[in-house]
Short mmCIF file of C-alpha atoms and ligand atoms in Angstrom, two decimals:
data_model
loop_
_atom_site.label_atom_id
_atom_site.label_comp_id
_atom_site.label_asym_id
_atom_site.label_seq_id
_atom_site.Cartn_x
_atom_site.Cartn_y
_atom_site.Cartn_z
CA MET A 93 16.50 14.68 -9.04
CA PHE A 94 15.99 11.87 -6.41
CA ASP A 95 18.12 13.54 -3.76
CA GLN A 96 15.16 13.49 -1.31
CA VAL A 97 14.56 9.88 -1.91
CA GLU A 98 15.49 7.78 1.20
CA ALA A 99 14.64 4.24 0.21
CA PHE A 100 14.25 2.19 -3.07
CA HIS A 101 12.45 -1.08 -2.70
CA ARG A 102 12.13 -3.79 -5.29
CA PRO A 103 9.35 -6.09 -3.98
CA SER A 104 8.59 -9.54 -5.53
CA SER A 105 5.03 -9.80 -4.64
CA ILE A 106 1.98 -7.65 -4.89
CA PRO A 107 0.98 -7.78 -1.22
CA GLU A 108 4.55 -6.71 -0.30
CA ALA A 109 4.31 -3.75 -2.77
CA LEU A 110 0.99 -2.76 -1.26
CA ARG A 111 2.42 -2.92 2.17
CA LEU A 112 5.54 -0.96 1.43
CA LEU A 113 3.41 1.84 -0.10
CA ARG A 114 1.12 1.84 2.86
CA SER A 115 3.92 2.10 5.36
CA ALA A 116 5.68 4.79 3.26
CA GLY A 117 2.64 7.02 3.65
CA ARG A 118 2.45 10.21 1.65
CA GLY A 119 6.05 10.22 0.49
CA GLY A 120 5.75 6.69 -1.09
CA ARG A 121 5.42 6.23 -4.83
CA PHE A 122 5.21 3.20 -7.29
CA VAL A 123 7.73 3.45 -10.03
CA ALA A 124 8.07 1.33 -13.22
CA GLY A 125 10.05 2.69 -16.03
CA ALA A 126 10.44 6.02 -14.30
CA THR A 127 10.13 7.78 -17.57
CA ASP A 128 7.47 10.10 -16.02
CA VAL A 129 8.59 9.95 -12.42
CA ALA A 130 12.16 10.99 -13.36
CA VAL A 131 11.08 14.02 -15.46
CA GLN A 132 8.57 15.16 -12.88
CA ALA A 133 11.22 15.16 -10.19
CA ASP A 134 8.62 15.47 -7.34
CA ARG A 135 10.62 16.46 -4.23
CA SER A 136 7.98 15.05 -1.96
CA ILE A 137 8.92 11.39 -2.91
CA ARG A 138 10.71 9.83 -0.03
CA VAL A 139 10.34 6.13 -0.83
CA LEU A 140 10.20 4.55 -4.40
CA ILE A 141 8.57 1.08 -4.87
CA ASP A 142 9.61 -0.52 -8.10
CA VAL A 143 6.71 -2.63 -9.60
CA THR A 144 8.76 -4.28 -12.47
CA GLN A 145 9.55 -7.57 -10.50
CA LEU A 146 5.91 -8.55 -9.47
CA GLY A 147 5.30 -10.67 -12.46
CA LEU A 148 3.24 -8.08 -14.29
CA ASN A 149 5.19 -8.25 -17.48
CA TYR A 150 3.07 -10.32 -19.79
CA ILE A 151 0.69 -10.36 -22.86
CA ARG A 152 -1.74 -13.43 -22.72
CA ARG A 153 -5.12 -14.49 -23.70
CA LYS A 154 -8.04 -14.00 -21.55
CA GLY A 155 -11.28 -15.21 -22.91
CA GLN A 156 -11.72 -14.01 -26.36
CA GLY A 157 -9.58 -11.05 -25.58
CA TRP A 158 -6.34 -10.23 -24.07
CA ALA A 159 -4.68 -9.49 -20.62
CA ILE A 160 -1.72 -7.21 -20.51
CA GLY A 161 0.40 -6.92 -17.48
CA ALA A 162 0.85 -3.43 -16.21
CA ALA A 163 4.72 -3.60 -16.27
CA THR A 164 4.65 -4.52 -20.05
CA THR A 165 6.87 -1.95 -21.76
CA MET A 166 5.94 0.04 -24.92
CA ALA A 167 8.67 -2.00 -26.74
CA ALA A 168 7.09 -5.26 -25.82
CA LEU A 169 3.66 -4.11 -26.91
CA GLU A 170 4.97 -2.64 -30.23
CA ASN A 171 6.82 -5.82 -31.02
CA SER A 172 4.21 -8.37 -29.82
CA ARG A 173 2.73 -10.35 -32.77
CA ALA A 174 -0.53 -10.63 -30.80
CA ILE A 175 -0.76 -6.96 -30.12
CA GLN A 176 0.19 -6.20 -33.73
CA SER A 177 -2.71 -8.40 -34.85
CA LEU A 178 -5.17 -7.32 -32.27
CA ALA A 179 -7.65 -4.61 -33.62
CA ASP A 180 -5.72 -3.81 -36.81
CA GLY A 181 -2.67 -3.17 -34.52
CA ILE A 182 -3.92 0.25 -33.18
CA LEU A 183 -2.42 -0.49 -29.72
CA ALA A 184 0.86 -1.62 -31.06
CA LYS A 185 0.91 1.39 -33.40
CA ALA A 186 0.18 3.74 -30.48
CA ALA A 187 2.95 2.06 -28.28
CA ALA A 188 5.43 2.48 -31.14
CA THR A 189 4.98 6.23 -31.03
CA CYS A 190 5.59 6.66 -27.21
CA GLY A 191 8.94 8.64 -27.55
CA SER A 192 12.30 7.20 -28.67
CA VAL A 193 13.34 3.63 -28.56
CA GLN A 194 15.14 4.18 -25.33
CA ASN A 195 11.98 5.63 -23.84
CA ARG A 196 9.94 2.75 -25.08
CA ASN A 197 12.24 0.13 -23.63
CA MET A 198 11.69 1.53 -20.13
CA ALA A 199 8.02 3.10 -20.28
CA THR A 200 5.24 0.79 -19.25
CA VAL A 201 1.51 0.64 -20.08
CA GLY A 202 0.69 0.82 -16.37
CA GLY A 203 2.73 3.94 -15.95
CA ASN A 204 1.12 5.47 -19.03
CA LEU A 205 -2.36 4.96 -17.58
CA ALA A 206 -1.41 5.77 -13.77
CA ASN A 207 0.32 8.96 -14.89
CA ALA A 208 -2.86 10.09 -16.46
CA SER A 209 -1.54 12.57 -18.95
CA PRO A 210 -4.47 13.77 -21.22
CA ALA A 211 -1.96 12.99 -24.10
CA ALA A 212 -1.09 9.42 -22.94
CA ASP A 213 -0.89 7.57 -26.37
CA THR A 214 -1.95 4.18 -25.44
CA VAL A 215 -5.21 5.38 -23.87
CA PRO A 216 -7.36 6.21 -26.94
CA PRO A 217 -6.80 2.73 -28.46
CA LEU A 218 -7.67 1.25 -25.07
CA LEU A 219 -10.63 3.41 -24.84
CA ALA A 220 -11.84 2.48 -28.26
CA LEU A 221 -11.47 -1.31 -27.27
CA ASP A 222 -13.54 -0.99 -24.14
CA ALA A 223 -10.51 -1.90 -21.99
CA VAL A 224 -10.73 -2.43 -18.19
CA ALA A 225 -7.97 -1.63 -15.68
CA VAL A 226 -7.54 -4.25 -12.85
CA LEU A 227 -6.46 -2.64 -9.62
CA ALA A 228 -5.14 -4.32 -6.30
CA ALA A 229 -5.38 -2.49 -3.08
CA ALA A 230 -5.27 -3.55 0.57
CA ARG A 231 -9.19 -3.82 0.32
CA GLY A 232 -8.96 -6.42 -2.61
CA ARG A 233 -9.11 -6.25 -6.43
CA ARG A 234 -11.28 -3.98 -8.51
CA ARG A 235 -11.97 -3.76 -12.20
CA ILE A 236 -12.62 -0.31 -13.59
CA PRO A 237 -13.60 0.36 -17.17
CA LEU A 238 -11.22 2.88 -18.61
CA THR A 239 -13.98 5.21 -19.32
CA GLU A 240 -14.35 5.67 -15.67
CA PHE A 241 -10.59 5.57 -14.69
CA PHE A 242 -9.51 9.07 -15.53
CA VAL A 243 -10.92 12.04 -13.55
CA GLY A 244 -8.72 15.00 -14.53
CA PRO A 245 -5.24 15.81 -15.70
CA ASN A 246 -2.78 13.41 -13.86
CA LYS A 247 -5.72 12.20 -11.87
CA THR A 248 -7.39 8.72 -11.61
CA VAL A 249 -9.66 6.85 -9.34
CA ALA A 250 -6.82 4.34 -8.47
CA ASN A 251 -5.98 6.30 -5.40
CA GLY A 252 -2.92 4.48 -4.26
CA ALA A 253 -4.01 1.13 -5.65
CA LEU A 254 -1.53 -0.87 -7.88
CA ILE A 255 -2.65 -1.20 -11.55
CA THR A 256 -1.84 -4.92 -12.20
CA GLU A 257 -3.39 -5.67 -15.47
CA ILE A 258 -5.35 -4.25 -18.42
CA GLU A 259 -8.08 -6.45 -19.84
CA VAL A 260 -8.74 -5.79 -23.70
CA PRO A 261 -11.77 -7.46 -24.80
CA ALA A 262 -11.86 -8.62 -28.57
CA PRO A 263 -13.28 -6.09 -30.86
CA PRO A 264 -16.61 -7.05 -32.53
CA ARG A 265 -16.16 -10.16 -34.77
CA GLY A 266 -16.98 -10.26 -38.29
CA GLU A 267 -15.33 -9.51 -41.54
CA ARG A 268 -16.33 -5.93 -41.93
CA THR A 269 -14.54 -4.35 -38.93
CA GLY A 270 -11.79 -1.94 -39.20
CA LEU A 271 -9.86 -0.01 -36.64
CA SER A 272 -7.38 2.94 -36.87
CA PHE A 273 -4.91 5.01 -34.82
CA GLN A 274 -3.85 8.49 -35.96
CA LYS A 275 -1.32 10.85 -34.00
CA LEU A 276 -0.27 14.30 -34.64
CA GLY A 277 2.81 15.33 -32.77
CA ARG A 278 5.71 17.69 -33.82
CA LEU A 279 7.33 14.59 -34.87
CA GLU A 280 5.61 11.22 -34.51
CA PRO A 281 7.54 10.02 -31.33
CA ASP A 282 6.76 13.48 -29.65
CA ILE A 283 3.97 13.91 -27.30
CA SER A 284 0.64 14.13 -29.02
CA LEU A 285 -1.04 17.32 -29.94
CA VAL A 286 -4.01 15.30 -30.81
CA SER A 287 -4.47 11.56 -31.16
CA VAL A 288 -7.53 9.52 -32.40
CA ALA A 289 -8.45 5.87 -32.14
CA ALA A 290 -11.49 4.78 -34.14
CA GLY A 291 -13.30 1.53 -34.86
CA LEU A 292 -16.24 0.72 -37.22
CA GLN A 293 -18.23 -2.40 -37.98
CA ILE A 294 -20.30 -2.15 -41.10
CA ASP A 295 -23.07 -4.57 -41.93
CA ARG A 296 -23.84 -6.07 -45.44
CA GLN A 297 -26.12 -3.22 -46.23
CA GLY A 298 -23.35 -0.83 -45.54
CA ARG A 299 -24.83 0.33 -42.20
CA CYS A 300 -22.71 1.04 -39.22
CA ARG A 301 -23.21 -1.64 -36.54
CA TRP A 302 -20.73 -0.41 -34.00
CA ALA A 303 -18.50 2.75 -33.75
CA ARG A 304 -15.81 4.09 -31.41
CA ILE A 305 -14.04 7.30 -31.62
CA ALA A 306 -11.61 8.03 -28.73
CA LEU A 307 -9.21 11.12 -28.49
CA GLY A 308 -6.20 12.12 -26.56
CA ALA A 309 -4.64 15.56 -25.77
CA VAL A 310 -7.95 17.48 -26.42
CA GLY A 311 -9.49 17.51 -22.97
CA PRO A 312 -8.65 17.22 -19.30
CA THR A 313 -8.71 13.45 -19.75
CA PRO A 314 -8.59 11.24 -22.86
CA LEU A 315 -12.18 10.95 -23.99
CA ARG A 316 -14.75 9.11 -26.12
CA ALA A 317 -16.71 11.32 -28.69
CA ARG A 318 -20.00 9.66 -27.70
CA ARG A 319 -22.22 11.95 -29.74
CA ALA A 320 -20.33 11.46 -32.79
CA GLU A 321 -20.39 7.55 -32.24
CA SER A 322 -24.10 7.76 -31.78
CA LEU A 323 -24.44 9.77 -34.95
CA LEU A 324 -22.88 6.87 -36.91
CA ALA A 325 -24.45 3.82 -35.16
CA GLY A 326 -27.27 2.33 -37.14
CA GLN A 327 -26.82 4.66 -40.07
CA GLN A 328 -25.92 4.05 -43.70
CA LEU A 329 -22.19 5.16 -44.00
CA ASN A 330 -21.37 7.86 -46.67
CA ASN A 331 -19.10 10.73 -46.92
CA SER A 332 -21.80 13.16 -45.65
CA LEU A 333 -22.32 11.17 -42.60
CA LEU A 334 -18.59 10.83 -41.81
CA ASP A 335 -18.45 14.70 -42.21
CA ARG A 336 -21.19 15.26 -39.83
CA ALA A 337 -19.62 12.77 -37.24
CA CYS A 338 -16.32 14.61 -37.51
CA ASP A 339 -17.99 17.96 -37.11
CA GLU A 340 -19.52 16.56 -34.01
CA VAL A 341 -16.01 15.34 -32.82
CA ALA A 342 -14.79 18.96 -33.15
CA ARG A 343 -17.63 20.11 -30.95
CA GLU A 344 -17.17 17.47 -28.41
CA VAL A 345 -13.44 17.98 -27.63
CA ARG A 346 -12.36 20.41 -24.91
CA PRO A 347 -8.89 21.40 -25.94
CA ILE A 348 -6.68 24.04 -24.22
CA THR A 349 -4.02 26.24 -25.58
CA ASP A 350 -0.53 25.61 -24.30
CA ILE A 351 3.16 25.89 -25.41
CA ARG A 352 2.60 23.05 -27.95
CA ALA A 353 -0.64 24.23 -29.82
CA SER A 354 -3.58 26.48 -29.66
CA ALA A 355 -6.90 25.12 -28.68
CA GLU A 356 -8.35 26.09 -32.17
CA HIS A 357 -5.64 24.14 -33.87
CA ARG A 358 -6.35 21.04 -31.73
CA ARG A 359 -9.98 21.31 -32.33
CA GLU A 360 -9.53 21.47 -36.07
CA MET A 361 -6.95 18.78 -36.03
CA SER A 362 -9.41 16.51 -34.04
CA ARG A 363 -11.84 16.89 -36.87
CA VAL A 364 -9.01 16.13 -39.45
CA LEU A 365 -7.63 13.10 -37.61
CA ALA A 366 -10.99 11.63 -36.87
CA ARG A 367 -11.87 11.86 -40.63
CA ARG A 368 -8.60 10.12 -41.52
CA ALA A 369 -9.03 7.45 -38.83
CA LEU A 370 -12.71 6.78 -39.97
CA VAL A 371 -11.67 6.65 -43.64
CA GLU A 372 -8.95 4.05 -42.68
CA CYS A 373 -11.62 2.11 -40.74
CA VAL A 374 -14.00 1.94 -43.70
CA GLU A 375 -11.01 0.89 -45.97
CA ARG A 376 -10.01 -1.74 -43.55
CA ALA A 377 -13.42 -3.00 -43.08
CA GLY A 378 -13.46 -3.66 -46.85
C1 FAD B 96 11.40 11.72 -23.76
C2 FAD B 96 9.99 11.22 -23.33
C3 FAD B 96 9.05 11.14 -24.35
C4 FAD B 96 7.91 10.61 -23.99
N1 FAD B 96 7.00 10.54 -25.16
C5 FAD B 96 5.65 9.97 -24.83
C6 FAD B 96 4.80 9.90 -25.94
O1 FAD B 96 4.96 10.10 -27.09
N2 FAD B 96 3.48 9.32 -25.63
C7 FAD B 96 3.13 9.05 -24.36
O2 FAD B 96 2.03 8.58 -24.09
N3 FAD B 96 4.03 9.22 -23.19
C8 FAD B 96 5.31 9.65 -23.60
N4 FAD B 96 6.22 9.79 -22.57
C9 FAD B 96 5.72 9.63 -21.11
C10 FAD B 96 6.03 8.30 -20.46
O3 FAD B 96 7.06 7.57 -21.27
C11 FAD B 96 4.80 7.31 -20.48
O4 FAD B 96 3.77 7.96 -19.86
C12 FAD B 96 5.07 6.03 -19.90
O5 FAD B 96 4.19 5.03 -20.29
C13 FAD B 96 5.19 5.95 -18.31
O6 FAD B 96 5.64 4.68 -17.91
P1 FAD B 96 6.59 4.38 -16.87
O7 FAD B 96 6.75 3.03 -16.72
O8 FAD B 96 7.94 5.06 -17.24
O9 FAD B 96 6.02 5.14 -15.50
P2 FAD B 96 6.69 5.79 -14.24
O10 FAD B 96 7.44 7.02 -14.57
O11 FAD B 96 7.48 4.66 -13.51
O12 FAD B 96 5.42 6.16 -13.37
C14 FAD B 96 4.51 7.00 -13.92
C15 FAD B 96 3.40 7.00 -12.76
O13 FAD B 96 2.60 5.91 -12.85
C16 FAD B 96 2.66 5.31 -11.46
N5 FAD B 96 2.75 3.87 -11.74
C17 FAD B 96 3.58 3.24 -12.48
N6 FAD B 96 3.17 1.94 -12.64
C18 FAD B 96 2.03 1.83 -11.82
C19 FAD B 96 1.23 0.70 -11.54
N7 FAD B 96 1.39 -0.45 -12.16
N8 FAD B 96 0.08 0.96 -10.74
C20 FAD B 96 -0.08 2.17 -10.07
N9 FAD B 96 0.66 3.22 -10.40
C21 FAD B 96 1.85 3.03 -11.22
C22 FAD B 96 3.85 5.97 -10.72
O14 FAD B 96 3.74 5.89 -9.38
C23 FAD B 96 3.88 7.38 -11.38
O15 FAD B 96 2.97 8.13 -10.72
C24 FAD B 96 7.44 10.38 -22.74
C25 FAD B 96 8.35 10.44 -21.71
C26 FAD B 96 9.64 10.87 -22.08
C27 FAD B 96 10.53 11.08 -20.93
#
């Protein structure tokens, strides 16, 4: 599958990785765990630049939130105590569903973002948590909110830049906050047919103070269901409001029919999974 590849580099610094990519031109490609690169077997690749030895494998505190190095594997995310306790564990849970254990030992969160599959499982939790991608390029560093990062299937604004880090702000503080991740695949470790990450903060009067609903595999990019979020924000939470919000989710998604599922099935499952996620958020919020 890599018979056209002429060189494999393993740089030990970010400037060196960027320089190697620049000098490789159109045939150059970053590679981390290679779980997407190997499957895609793109015969235009001539030079592979391994990004796993750049010191980007870490999970550490940044302000009130967390910074996750782009080369952190799914296995490291799912097994990290910090990520398990962040935001009711939604990111750890999503990482734990990214294929088999062998896949998760290799697959990185930076690769999951850069590959930009609409079904990338870490993206809905990261969108629900207002995460930001940190990019390094010859021109310098940029911080891009994930809501602006994806521009189409397998397309991002990164444009040859290296993802170095994902910043994950702390979710809103307060006792009555709950988050949830739900995934529907043929089996759980299979690629998502639909995935949903949701979060709610509820005040003492039972009103919703903060709402997030993010979905994967139901549009050209992972997406936030902003109209459904606005329906919830500031309102008294009850079953009928949750139903209306989930109806709105089903209207907001833009699924396609492919070999895995029909658009109609994905739309209906978006409603069902959003309902499950929101109910779990309410239960966790207490
Ligand atoms: C059997 C199997 C099952 C899978 N199941 C799932 C699943 O359930 N859910 C899911 O979401 N995914 C799944 N995947 C897809 C894949 O494992 C993930 O997308 C993974 O996170 C990709 O990470 P990687 O490190 O292997 O990326 P690579 O394959 O190394 O790279 C992918 C892309 O990202 C670019 N890239 C990598 N790192 C960086 C960086 N730091 N900066 C800029 N560009 C970069 C590469 O150039 C390439 O274009 C599965 C894959 C396989 C083979």
